[in-house]
One Martini backbone bead per residue (centre of mass of N, CA, C, O) as a GRO file, in nm:
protein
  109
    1UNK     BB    1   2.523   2.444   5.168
    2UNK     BB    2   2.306   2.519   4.936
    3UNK     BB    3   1.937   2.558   4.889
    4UNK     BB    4   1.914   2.704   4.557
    5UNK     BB    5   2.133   2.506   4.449
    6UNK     BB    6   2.219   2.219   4.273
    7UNK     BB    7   2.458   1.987   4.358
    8UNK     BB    8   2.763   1.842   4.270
    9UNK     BB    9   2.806   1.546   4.333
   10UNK     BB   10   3.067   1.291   4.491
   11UNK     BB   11   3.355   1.106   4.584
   12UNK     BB   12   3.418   1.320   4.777
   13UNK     BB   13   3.139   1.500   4.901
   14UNK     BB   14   2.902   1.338   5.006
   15UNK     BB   15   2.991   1.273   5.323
   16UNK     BB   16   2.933   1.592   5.393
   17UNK     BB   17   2.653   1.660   5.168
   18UNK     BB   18   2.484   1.431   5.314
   19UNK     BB   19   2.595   1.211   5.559
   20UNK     BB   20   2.649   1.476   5.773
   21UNK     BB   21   2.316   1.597   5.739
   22UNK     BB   22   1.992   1.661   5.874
   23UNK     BB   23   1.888   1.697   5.609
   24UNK     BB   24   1.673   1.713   5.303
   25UNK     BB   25   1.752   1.504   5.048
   26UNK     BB   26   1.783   1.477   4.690
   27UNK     BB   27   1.925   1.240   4.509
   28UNK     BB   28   2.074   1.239   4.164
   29UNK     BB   29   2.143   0.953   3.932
   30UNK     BB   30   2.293   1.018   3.649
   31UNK     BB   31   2.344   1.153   3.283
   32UNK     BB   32   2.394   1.284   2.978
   33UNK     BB   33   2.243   1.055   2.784
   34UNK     BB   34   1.935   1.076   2.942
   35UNK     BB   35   1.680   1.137   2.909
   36UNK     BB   36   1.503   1.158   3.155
   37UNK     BB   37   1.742   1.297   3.318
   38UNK     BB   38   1.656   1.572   3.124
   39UNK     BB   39   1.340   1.604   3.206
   40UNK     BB   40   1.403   1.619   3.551
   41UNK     BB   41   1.576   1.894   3.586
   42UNK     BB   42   1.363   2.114   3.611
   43UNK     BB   43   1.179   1.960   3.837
   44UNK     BB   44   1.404   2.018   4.032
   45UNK     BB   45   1.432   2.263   4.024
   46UNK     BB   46   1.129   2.364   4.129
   47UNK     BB   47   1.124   2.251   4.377
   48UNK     BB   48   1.345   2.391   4.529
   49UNK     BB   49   1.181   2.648   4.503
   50UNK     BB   50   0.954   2.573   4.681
   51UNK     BB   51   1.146   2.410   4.916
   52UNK     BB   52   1.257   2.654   5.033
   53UNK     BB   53   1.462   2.557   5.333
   54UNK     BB   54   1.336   2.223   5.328
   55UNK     BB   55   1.561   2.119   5.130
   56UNK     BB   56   1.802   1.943   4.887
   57UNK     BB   57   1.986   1.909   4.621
   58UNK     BB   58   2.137   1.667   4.436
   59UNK     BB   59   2.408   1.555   4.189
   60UNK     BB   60   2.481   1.215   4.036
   61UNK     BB   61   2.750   1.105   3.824
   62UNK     BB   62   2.787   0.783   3.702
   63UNK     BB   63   3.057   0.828   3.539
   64UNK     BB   64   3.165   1.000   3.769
   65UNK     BB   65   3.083   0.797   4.013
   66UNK     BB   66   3.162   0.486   4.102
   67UNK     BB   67   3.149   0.440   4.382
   68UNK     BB   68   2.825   0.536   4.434
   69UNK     BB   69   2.728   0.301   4.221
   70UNK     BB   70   2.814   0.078   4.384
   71UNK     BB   71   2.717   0.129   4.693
   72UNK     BB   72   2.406   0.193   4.616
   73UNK     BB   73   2.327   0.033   4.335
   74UNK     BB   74   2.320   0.121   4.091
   75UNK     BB   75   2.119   0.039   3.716
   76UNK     BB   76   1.957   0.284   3.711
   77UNK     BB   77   1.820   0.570   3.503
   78UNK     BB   78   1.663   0.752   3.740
   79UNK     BB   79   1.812   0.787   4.052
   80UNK     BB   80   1.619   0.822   4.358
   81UNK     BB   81   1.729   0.966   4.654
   82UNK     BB   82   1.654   0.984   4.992
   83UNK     BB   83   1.753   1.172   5.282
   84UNK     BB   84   1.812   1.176   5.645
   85UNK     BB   85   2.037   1.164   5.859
   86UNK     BB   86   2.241   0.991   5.624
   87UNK     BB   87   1.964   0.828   5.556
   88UNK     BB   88   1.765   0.613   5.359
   89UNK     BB   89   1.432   0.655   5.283
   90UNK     BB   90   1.415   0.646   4.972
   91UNK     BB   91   1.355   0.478   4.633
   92UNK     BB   92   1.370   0.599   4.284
   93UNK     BB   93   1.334   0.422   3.985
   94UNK     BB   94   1.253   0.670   3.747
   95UNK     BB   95   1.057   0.809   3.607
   96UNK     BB   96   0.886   1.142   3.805
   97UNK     BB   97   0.684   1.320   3.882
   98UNK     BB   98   0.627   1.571   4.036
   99UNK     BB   99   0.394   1.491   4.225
  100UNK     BB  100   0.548   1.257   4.345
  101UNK     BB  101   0.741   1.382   4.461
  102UNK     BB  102   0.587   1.557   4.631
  103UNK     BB  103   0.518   1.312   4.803
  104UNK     BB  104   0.785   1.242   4.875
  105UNK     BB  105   0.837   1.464   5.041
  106UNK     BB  106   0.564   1.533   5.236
  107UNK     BB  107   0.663   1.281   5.409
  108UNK     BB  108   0.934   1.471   5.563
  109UNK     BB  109   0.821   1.759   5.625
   0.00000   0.00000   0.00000
């Protein structure tokens, strides 16, 4: 799995590329029609620039993986969530700006 560009997890990738890494993910589940969803794409480009070699970014298409939005309990997107040795640290639902990202990865960096 690649620090410089994200990942495009599925319910087959997920649990080889999230639950079984000991770094630093942080999974956006999203879809094609979300504005917020489309809004936070460039957003999360910038973050993995930022903290290259420190993070991974991961992005699960809710429409084309049902298990995953099941499995998470998705009912809102776009759904932030931050893993860390396959376990979930935090979760956040709805657009969230840059800096609060910042500020959810620096707590876990």
């Amino acid at each position: 799995m690649e620090h410089n560009k994200i990942i495009k997890l599925n319910d087959k990738n997920f649990k080889k590329n999230v639950l079984m890494t000991k770094c630093l993910i942080l999974v956006d589940f999203w879809a094609e029609w979300c504005s917020p969803c489309k809004i936070l794409m460039p957003i999360l480009e910038d973050l993995l620039k930022e903290y290259k070699h420190k993070i991974k970014i991961g992005k699960v298409n809710v429409e084309k993986n049902v298990l995953l939005t099941k499995k998470y309990f998705i009912k809102s997107i776009p759904t932030l969530m931050l893993f860390k040795n396959g376990i979930v640290k935090e979760t956040k639902i709805g657009f969230i700006s840059k800096n609060q990202l910042k500020d959810l990865l620096n707590n876990y960096i």
